[in-house]
PDB file of C-alpha atoms and ligand atoms in Angstrom:
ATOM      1  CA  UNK A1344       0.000   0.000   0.000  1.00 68.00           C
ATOM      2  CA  UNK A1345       1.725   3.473  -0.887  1.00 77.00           C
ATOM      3  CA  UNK A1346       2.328   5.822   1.916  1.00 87.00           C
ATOM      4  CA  UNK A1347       0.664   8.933   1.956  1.00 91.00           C
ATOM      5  CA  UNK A1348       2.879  11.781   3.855  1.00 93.00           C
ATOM      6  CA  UNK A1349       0.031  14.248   4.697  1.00 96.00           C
ATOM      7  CA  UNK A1350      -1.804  10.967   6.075  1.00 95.00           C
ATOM      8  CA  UNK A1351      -0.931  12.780   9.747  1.00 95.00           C
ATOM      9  CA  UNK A1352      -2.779  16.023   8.968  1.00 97.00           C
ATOM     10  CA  UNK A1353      -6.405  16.317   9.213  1.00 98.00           C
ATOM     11  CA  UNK A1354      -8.720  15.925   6.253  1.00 98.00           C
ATOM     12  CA  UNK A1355      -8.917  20.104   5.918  1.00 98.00           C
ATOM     13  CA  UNK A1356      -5.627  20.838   5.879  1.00 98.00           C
ATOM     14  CA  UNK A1357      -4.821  18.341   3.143  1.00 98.00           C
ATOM     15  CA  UNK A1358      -7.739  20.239   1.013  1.00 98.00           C
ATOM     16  CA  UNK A1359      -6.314  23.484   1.590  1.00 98.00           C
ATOM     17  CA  UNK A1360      -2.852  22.354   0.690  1.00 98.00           C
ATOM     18  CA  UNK A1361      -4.892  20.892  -2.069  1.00 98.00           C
ATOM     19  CA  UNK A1362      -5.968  24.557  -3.006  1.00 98.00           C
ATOM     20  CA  UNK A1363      -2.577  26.206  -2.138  1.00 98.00           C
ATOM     21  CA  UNK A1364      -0.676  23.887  -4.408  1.00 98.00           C
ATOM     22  CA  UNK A1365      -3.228  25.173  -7.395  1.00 98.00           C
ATOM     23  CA  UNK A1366      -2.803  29.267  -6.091  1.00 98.00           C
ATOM     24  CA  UNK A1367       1.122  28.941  -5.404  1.00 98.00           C
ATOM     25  CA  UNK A1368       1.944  27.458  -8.959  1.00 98.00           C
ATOM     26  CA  UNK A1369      -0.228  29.694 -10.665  1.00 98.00           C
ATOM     27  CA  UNK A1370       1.123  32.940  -8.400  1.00 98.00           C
ATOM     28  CA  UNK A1371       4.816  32.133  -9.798  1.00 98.00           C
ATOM     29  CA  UNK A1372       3.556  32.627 -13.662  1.00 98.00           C
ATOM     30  CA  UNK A1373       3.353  36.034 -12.395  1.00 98.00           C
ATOM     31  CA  UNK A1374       7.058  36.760 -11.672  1.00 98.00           C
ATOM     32  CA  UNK A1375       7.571  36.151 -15.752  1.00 98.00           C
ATOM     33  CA  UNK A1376       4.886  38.100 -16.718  1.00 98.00           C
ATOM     34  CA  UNK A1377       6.152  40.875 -14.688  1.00 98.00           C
ATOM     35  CA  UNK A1378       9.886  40.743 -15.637  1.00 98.00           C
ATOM     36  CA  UNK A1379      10.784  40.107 -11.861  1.00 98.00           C
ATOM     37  CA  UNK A1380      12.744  36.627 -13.103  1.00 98.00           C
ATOM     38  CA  UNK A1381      15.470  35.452 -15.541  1.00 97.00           C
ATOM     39  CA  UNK A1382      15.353  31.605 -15.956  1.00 97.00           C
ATOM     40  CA  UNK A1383      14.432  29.733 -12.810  1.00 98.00           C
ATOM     41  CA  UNK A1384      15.517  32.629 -10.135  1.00 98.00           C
ATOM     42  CA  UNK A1385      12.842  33.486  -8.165  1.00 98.00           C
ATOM     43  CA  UNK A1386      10.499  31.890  -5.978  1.00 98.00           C
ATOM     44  CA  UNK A1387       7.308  32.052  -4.033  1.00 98.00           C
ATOM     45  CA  UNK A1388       5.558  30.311  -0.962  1.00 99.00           C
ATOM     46  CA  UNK A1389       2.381  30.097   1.284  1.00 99.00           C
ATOM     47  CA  UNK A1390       1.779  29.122   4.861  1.00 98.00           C
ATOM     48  CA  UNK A1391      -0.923  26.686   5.338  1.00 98.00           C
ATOM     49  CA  UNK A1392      -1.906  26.161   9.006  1.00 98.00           C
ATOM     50  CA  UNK A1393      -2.660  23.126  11.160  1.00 98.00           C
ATOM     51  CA  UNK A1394      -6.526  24.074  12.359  1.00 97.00           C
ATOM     52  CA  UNK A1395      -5.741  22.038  15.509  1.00 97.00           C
ATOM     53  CA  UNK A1396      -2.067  23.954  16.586  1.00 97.00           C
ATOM     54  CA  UNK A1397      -2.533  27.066  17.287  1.00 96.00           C
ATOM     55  CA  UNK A1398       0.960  27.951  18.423  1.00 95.00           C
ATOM     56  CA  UNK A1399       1.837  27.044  14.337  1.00 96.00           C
ATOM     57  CA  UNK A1400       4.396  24.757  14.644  1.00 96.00           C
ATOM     58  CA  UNK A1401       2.320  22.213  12.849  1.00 97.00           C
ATOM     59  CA  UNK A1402       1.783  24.434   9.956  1.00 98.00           C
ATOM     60  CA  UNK A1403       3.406  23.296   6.752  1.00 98.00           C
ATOM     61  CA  UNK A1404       4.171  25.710   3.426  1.00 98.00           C
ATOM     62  CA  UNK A1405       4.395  24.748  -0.384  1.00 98.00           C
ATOM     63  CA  UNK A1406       7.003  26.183  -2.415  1.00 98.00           C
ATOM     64  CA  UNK A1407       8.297  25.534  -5.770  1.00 98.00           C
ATOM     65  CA  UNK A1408      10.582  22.696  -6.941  1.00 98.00           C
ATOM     66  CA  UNK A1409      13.902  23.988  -7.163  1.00 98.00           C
ATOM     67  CA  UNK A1410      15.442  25.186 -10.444  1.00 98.00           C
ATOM     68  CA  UNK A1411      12.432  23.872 -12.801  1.00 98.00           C
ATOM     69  CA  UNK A1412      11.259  26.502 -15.361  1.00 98.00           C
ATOM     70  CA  UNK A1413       7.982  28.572 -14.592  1.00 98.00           C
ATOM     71  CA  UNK A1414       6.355  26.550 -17.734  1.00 97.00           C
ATOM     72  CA  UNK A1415       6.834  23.370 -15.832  1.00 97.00           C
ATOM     73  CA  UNK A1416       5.696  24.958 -12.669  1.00 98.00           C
ATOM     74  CA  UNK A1417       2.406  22.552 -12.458  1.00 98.00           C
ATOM     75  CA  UNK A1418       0.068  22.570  -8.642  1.00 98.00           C
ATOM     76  CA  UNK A1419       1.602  18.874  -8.754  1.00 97.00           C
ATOM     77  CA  UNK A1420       5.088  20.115  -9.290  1.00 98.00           C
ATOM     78  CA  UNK A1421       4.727  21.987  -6.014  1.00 98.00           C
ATOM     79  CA  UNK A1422       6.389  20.866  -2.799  1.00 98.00           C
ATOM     80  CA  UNK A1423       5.400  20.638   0.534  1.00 98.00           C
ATOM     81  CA  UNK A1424       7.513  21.024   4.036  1.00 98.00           C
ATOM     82  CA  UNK A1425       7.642  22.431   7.433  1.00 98.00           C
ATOM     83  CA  UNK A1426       8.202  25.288   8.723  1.00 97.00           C
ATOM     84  CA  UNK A1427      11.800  23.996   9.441  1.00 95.00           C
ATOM     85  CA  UNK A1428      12.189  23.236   6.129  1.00 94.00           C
ATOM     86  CA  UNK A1429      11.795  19.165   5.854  1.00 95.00           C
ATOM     87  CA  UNK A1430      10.519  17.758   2.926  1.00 96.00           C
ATOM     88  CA  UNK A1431       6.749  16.185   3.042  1.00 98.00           C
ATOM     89  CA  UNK A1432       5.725  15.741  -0.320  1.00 97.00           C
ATOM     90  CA  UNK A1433       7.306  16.518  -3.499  1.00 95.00           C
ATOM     91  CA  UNK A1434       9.274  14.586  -6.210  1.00 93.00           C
ATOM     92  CA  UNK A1435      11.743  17.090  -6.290  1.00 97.00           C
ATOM     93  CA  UNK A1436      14.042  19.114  -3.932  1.00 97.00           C
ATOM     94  CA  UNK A1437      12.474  22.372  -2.794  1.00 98.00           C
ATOM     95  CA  UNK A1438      13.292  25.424  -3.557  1.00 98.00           C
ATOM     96  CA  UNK A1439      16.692  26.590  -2.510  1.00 97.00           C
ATOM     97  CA  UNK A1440      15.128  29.883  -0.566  1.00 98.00           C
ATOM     98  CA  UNK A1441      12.901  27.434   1.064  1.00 98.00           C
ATOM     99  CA  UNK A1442      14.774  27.882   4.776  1.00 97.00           C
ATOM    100  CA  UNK A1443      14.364  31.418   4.528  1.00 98.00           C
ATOM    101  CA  UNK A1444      11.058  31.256   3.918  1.00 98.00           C
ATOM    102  CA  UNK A1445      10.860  29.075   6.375  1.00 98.00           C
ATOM    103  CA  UNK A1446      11.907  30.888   8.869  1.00 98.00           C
ATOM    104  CA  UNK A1447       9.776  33.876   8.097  1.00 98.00           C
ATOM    105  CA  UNK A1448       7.228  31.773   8.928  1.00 98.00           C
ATOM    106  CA  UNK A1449       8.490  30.693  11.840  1.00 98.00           C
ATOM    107  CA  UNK A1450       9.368  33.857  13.235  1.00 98.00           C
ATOM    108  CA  UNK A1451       6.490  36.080  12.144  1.00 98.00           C
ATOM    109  CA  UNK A1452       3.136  34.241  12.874  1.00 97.00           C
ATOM    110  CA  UNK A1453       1.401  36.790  10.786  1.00 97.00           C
ATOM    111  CA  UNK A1454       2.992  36.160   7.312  1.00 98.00           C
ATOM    112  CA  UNK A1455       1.101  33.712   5.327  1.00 98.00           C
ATOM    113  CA  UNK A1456       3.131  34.444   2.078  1.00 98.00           C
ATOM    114  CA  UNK A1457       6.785  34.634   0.456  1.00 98.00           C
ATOM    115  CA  UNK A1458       8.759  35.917  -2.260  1.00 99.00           C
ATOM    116  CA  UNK A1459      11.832  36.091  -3.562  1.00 98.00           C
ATOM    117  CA  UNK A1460      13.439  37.844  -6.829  1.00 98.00           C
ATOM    118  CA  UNK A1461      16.421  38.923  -8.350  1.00 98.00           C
ATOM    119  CA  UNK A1462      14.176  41.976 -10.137  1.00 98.00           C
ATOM    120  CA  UNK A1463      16.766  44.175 -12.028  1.00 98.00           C
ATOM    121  CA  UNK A1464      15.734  47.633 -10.306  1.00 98.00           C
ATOM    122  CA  UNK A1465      15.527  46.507  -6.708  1.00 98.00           C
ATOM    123  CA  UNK A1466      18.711  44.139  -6.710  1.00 98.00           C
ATOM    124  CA  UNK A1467      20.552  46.679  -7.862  1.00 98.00           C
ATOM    125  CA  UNK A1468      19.437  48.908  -4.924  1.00 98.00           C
ATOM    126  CA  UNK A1469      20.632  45.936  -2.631  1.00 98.00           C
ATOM    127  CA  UNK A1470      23.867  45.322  -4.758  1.00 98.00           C
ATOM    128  CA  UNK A1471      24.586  49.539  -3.427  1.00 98.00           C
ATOM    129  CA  UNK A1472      23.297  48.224   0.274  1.00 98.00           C
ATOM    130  CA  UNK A1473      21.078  51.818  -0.026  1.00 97.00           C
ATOM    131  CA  UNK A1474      17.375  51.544   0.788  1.00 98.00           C
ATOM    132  CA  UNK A1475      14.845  53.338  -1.018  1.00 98.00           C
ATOM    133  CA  UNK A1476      13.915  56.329   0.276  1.00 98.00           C
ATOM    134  CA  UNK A1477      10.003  56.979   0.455  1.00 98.00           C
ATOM    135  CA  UNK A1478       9.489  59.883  -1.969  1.00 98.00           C
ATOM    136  CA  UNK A1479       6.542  58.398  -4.029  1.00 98.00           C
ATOM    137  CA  UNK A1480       2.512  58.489  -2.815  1.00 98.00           C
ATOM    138  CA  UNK A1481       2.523  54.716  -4.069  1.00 98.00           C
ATOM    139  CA  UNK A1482       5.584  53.882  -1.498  1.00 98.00           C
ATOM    140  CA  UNK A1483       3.069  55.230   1.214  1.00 98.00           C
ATOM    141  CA  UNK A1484       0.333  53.341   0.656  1.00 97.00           C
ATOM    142  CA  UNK A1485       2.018  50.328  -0.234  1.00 98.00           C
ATOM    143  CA  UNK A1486       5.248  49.941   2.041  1.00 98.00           C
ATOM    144  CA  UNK A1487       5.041  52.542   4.485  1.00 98.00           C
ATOM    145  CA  UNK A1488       8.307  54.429   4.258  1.00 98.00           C
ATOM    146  CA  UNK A1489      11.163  53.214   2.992  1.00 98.00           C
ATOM    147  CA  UNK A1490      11.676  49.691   1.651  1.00 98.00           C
ATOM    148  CA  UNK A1491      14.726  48.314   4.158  1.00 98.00           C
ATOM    149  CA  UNK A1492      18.177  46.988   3.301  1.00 98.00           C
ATOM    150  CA  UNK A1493      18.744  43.615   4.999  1.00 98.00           C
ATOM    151  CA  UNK A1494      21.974  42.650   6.413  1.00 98.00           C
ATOM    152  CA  UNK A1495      24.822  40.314   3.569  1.00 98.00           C
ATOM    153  CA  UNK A1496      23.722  36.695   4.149  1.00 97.00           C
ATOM    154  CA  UNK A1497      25.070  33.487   2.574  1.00 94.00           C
ATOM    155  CA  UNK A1498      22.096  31.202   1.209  1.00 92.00           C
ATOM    156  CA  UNK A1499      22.454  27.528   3.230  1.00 86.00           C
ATOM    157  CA  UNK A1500      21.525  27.667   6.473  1.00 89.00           C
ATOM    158  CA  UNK A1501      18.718  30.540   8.477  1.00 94.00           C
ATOM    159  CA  UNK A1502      20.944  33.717   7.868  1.00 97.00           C
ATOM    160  CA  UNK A1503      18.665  34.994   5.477  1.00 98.00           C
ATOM    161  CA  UNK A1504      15.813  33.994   7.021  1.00 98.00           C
ATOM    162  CA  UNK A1505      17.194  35.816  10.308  1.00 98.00           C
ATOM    163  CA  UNK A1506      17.950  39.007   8.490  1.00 98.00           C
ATOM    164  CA  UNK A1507      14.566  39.079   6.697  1.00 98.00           C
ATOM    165  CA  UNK A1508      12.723  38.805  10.298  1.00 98.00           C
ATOM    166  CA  UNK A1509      15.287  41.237  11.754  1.00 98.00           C
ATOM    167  CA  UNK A1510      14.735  44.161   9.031  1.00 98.00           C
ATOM    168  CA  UNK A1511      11.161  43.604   8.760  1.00 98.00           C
ATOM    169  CA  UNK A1512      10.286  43.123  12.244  1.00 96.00           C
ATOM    170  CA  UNK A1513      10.984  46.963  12.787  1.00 95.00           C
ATOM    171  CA  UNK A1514       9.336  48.174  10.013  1.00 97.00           C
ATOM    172  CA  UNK A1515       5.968  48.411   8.315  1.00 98.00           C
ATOM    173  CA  UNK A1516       7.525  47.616   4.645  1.00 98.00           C
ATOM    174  CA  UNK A1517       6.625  43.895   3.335  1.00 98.00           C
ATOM    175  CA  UNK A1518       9.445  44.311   1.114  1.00 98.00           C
ATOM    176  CA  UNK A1519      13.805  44.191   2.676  1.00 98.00           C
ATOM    177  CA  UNK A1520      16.230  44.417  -0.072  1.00 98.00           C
ATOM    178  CA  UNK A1521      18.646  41.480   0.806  1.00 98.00           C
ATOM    179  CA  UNK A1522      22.384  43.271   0.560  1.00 98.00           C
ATOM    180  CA  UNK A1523      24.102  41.640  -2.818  1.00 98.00           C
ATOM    181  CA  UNK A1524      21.552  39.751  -3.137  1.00 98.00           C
ATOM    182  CA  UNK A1525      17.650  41.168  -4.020  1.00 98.00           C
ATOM    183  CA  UNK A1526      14.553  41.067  -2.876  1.00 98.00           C
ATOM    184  CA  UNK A1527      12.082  39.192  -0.202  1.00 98.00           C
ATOM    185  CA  UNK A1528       8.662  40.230   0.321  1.00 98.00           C
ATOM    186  CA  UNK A1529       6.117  39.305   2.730  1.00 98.00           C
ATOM    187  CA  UNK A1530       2.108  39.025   2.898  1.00 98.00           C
ATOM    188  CA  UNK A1531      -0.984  37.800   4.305  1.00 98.00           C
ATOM    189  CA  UNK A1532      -0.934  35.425   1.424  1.00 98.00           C
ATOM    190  CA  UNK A1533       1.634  34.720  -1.269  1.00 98.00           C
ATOM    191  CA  UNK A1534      -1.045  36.835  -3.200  1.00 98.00           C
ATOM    192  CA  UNK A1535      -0.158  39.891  -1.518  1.00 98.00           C
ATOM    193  CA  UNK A1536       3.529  38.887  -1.527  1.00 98.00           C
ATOM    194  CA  UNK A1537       3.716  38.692  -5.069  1.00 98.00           C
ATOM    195  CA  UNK A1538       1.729  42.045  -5.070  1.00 98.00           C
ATOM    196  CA  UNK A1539       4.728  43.398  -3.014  1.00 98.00           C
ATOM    197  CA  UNK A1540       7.529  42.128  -5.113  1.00 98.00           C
ATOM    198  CA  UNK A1541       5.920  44.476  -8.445  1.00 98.00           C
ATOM    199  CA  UNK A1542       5.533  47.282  -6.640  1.00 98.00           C
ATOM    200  CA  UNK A1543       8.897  47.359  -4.834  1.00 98.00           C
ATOM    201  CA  UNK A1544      10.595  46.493  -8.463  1.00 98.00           C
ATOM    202  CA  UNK A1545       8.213  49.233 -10.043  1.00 98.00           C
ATOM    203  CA  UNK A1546       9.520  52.100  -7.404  1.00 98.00           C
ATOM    204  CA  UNK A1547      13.050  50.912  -7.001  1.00 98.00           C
ATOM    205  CA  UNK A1548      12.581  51.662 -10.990  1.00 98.00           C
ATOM    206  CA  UNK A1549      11.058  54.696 -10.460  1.00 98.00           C
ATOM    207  CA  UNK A1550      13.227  56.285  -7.874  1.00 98.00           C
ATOM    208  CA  UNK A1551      16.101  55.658  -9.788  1.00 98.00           C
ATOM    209  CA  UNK A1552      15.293  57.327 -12.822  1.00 98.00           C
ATOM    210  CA  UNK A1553      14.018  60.351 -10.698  1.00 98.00           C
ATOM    211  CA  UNK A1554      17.741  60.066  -9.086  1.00 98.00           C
ATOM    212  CA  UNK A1555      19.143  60.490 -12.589  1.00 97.00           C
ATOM    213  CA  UNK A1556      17.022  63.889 -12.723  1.00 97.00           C
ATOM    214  CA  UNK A1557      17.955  65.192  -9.508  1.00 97.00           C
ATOM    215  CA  UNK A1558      17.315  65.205  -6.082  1.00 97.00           C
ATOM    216  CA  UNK A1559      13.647  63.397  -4.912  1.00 97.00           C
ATOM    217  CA  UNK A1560      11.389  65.696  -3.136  1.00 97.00           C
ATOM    218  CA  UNK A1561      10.694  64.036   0.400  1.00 95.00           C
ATOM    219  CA  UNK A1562       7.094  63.939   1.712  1.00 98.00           C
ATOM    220  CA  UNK A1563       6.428  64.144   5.336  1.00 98.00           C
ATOM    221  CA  UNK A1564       5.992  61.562   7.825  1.00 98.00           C
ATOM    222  CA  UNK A1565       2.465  62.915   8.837  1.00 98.00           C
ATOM    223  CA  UNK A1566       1.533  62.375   5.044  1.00 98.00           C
ATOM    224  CA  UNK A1567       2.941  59.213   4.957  1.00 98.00           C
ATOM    225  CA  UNK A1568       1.191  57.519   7.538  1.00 98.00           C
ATOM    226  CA  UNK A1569      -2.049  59.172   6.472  1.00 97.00           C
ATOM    227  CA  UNK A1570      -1.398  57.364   2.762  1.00 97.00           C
ATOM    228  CA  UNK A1571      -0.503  54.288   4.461  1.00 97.00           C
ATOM    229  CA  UNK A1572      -3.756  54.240   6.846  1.00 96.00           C
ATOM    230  CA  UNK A1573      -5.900  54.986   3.931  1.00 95.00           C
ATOM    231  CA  UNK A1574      -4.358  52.305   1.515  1.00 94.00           C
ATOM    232  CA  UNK A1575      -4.416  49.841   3.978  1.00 93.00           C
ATOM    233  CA  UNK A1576      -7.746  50.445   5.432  1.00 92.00           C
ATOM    234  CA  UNK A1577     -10.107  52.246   2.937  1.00 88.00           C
ATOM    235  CA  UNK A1578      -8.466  51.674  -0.200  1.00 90.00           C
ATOM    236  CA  UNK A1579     -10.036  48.953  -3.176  1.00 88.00           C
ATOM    237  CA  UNK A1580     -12.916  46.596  -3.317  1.00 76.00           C
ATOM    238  CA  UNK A1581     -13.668  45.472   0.770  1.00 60.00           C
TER     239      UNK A1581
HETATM  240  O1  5SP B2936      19.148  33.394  -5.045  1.00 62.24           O
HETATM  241  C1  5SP B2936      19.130  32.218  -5.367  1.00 62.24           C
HETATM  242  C2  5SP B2936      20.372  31.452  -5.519  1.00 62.24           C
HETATM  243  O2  5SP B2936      21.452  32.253  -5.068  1.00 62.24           O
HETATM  244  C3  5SP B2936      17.817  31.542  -5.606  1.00 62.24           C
HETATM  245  O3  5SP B2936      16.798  32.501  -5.354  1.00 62.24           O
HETATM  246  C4  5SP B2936      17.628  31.049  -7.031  1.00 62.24           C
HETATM  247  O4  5SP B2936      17.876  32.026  -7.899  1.00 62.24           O
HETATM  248  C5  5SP B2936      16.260  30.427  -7.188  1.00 62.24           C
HETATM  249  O5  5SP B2936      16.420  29.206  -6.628  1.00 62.24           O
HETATM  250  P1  5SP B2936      15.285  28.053  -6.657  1.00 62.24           P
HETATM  251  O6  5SP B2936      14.031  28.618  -6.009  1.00 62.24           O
HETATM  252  O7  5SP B2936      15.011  27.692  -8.125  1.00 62.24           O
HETATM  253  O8  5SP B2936      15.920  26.930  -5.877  1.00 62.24           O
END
């Protein structure tokens, strides 16, 4: 009789990684379409979490295979592990971010989503180690102020993971430019997180053409947290 590896985890969490496995694969066809990605190098993740552990240590995400190309990127192809990064299910490795995103999870209960890119504009930001100052309305209402530098960390062990959760623990962005390396974002979902990764791609973009101009115009704090409230809050279809 073949074993079943989610055979431990109740009957609706296996449907939701069911339905995660379907959002996650489709979710990475947007780092393409966006020109966040060359090749294989980016990747994105959702938490799923154990209904009956609420302290989630039980919950489990799904992440892409590692290195397989977006067109292959299938909700079967998708791979399941914990939150300390242990395979479940999956006929290939997972993705080579996967302890980082890992633990976020761990670390930051809130964060149902992950995603990392190499996206031209912001890893060049990280390649200076300079964060992005918030001089645009849509930096307000979408990160906050500005969009963080995290500290140089060598991908193998938590050290990315650590510096994610350290930058982004003290600050209301959902985006931390990695230094040399690019781009993680966070969300509620891997929705949101992929939402995150555009828009901190499409101002790293945009600030540095205005730097080519001249000197950005700053806006002040009180109208920054005003934007942010009201984009957060009010903002879109409720
Ligand atoms: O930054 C790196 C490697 O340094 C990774 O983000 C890869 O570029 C994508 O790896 P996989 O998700 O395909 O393992």
């Amino acid at each position: 009789m073949s074993h079943d590896p989610l055979a431990a985890y109740p009957d609706s969490m296996r449907e939701e990684i069911a339905r995660v496995r379907r959002v996650v694969a489709d979710l990475h066809a947007e780092l393409p379409r966006y020109e966040l990605v060359v090749w294989t190098a980016g990747n994105v993740s959702q938490r799923v979490r154990h209904p009956e552990v609420a302290d989630g240590s039980a919950d489990v995400l799904v992440i892409k295979p590692s290195g397989v190309s977006y067109e292959d990127l299938t909700p079967e192809a998708m791979v399941v592990c914990t939150l300390d990064g242990e395979l479940i299910e999956g006929t290939r490795a997972p993705s080579s971010d996967t302890a980082a995103h890992a633990y976020t999870y761990q670390h930051m209960p809130e964060v149902g989503g992950v995603v990392h890119t190499h996206s031209t504009y912001a890893t060049a930001w990280a390649a200076r180690g300079e964060e992005i100052p918030c001089v645009l309305t849509m930096m307000a209402d979408e990160f906050g102020g500005p969009i963080p530098v995290g500290p140089f960390a060598i991908i193998g062990d938590d050290s990315i993971g650590r510096g994610i959760v350290e930058t982004l623990s003290t600050s209301r962005s959902p985006a931390v430019l990695m230094q040399n390396h690019g781009p993680f974002t966070i969300g509620r979902d891997a929705r949101a997180a992929v939402k995150a990764a555009v828009m901190c791609e499409e101002v790293a973009r945009t600030v540095h053409v205005c730097r080519q101009l001249g000197d950005p115009l700053p806006i002040g704090q009180r109208h920054i947290d005003s934007l942010y409230d009201r984009y957060q809050n009010v903002y879109g279809q409720k």
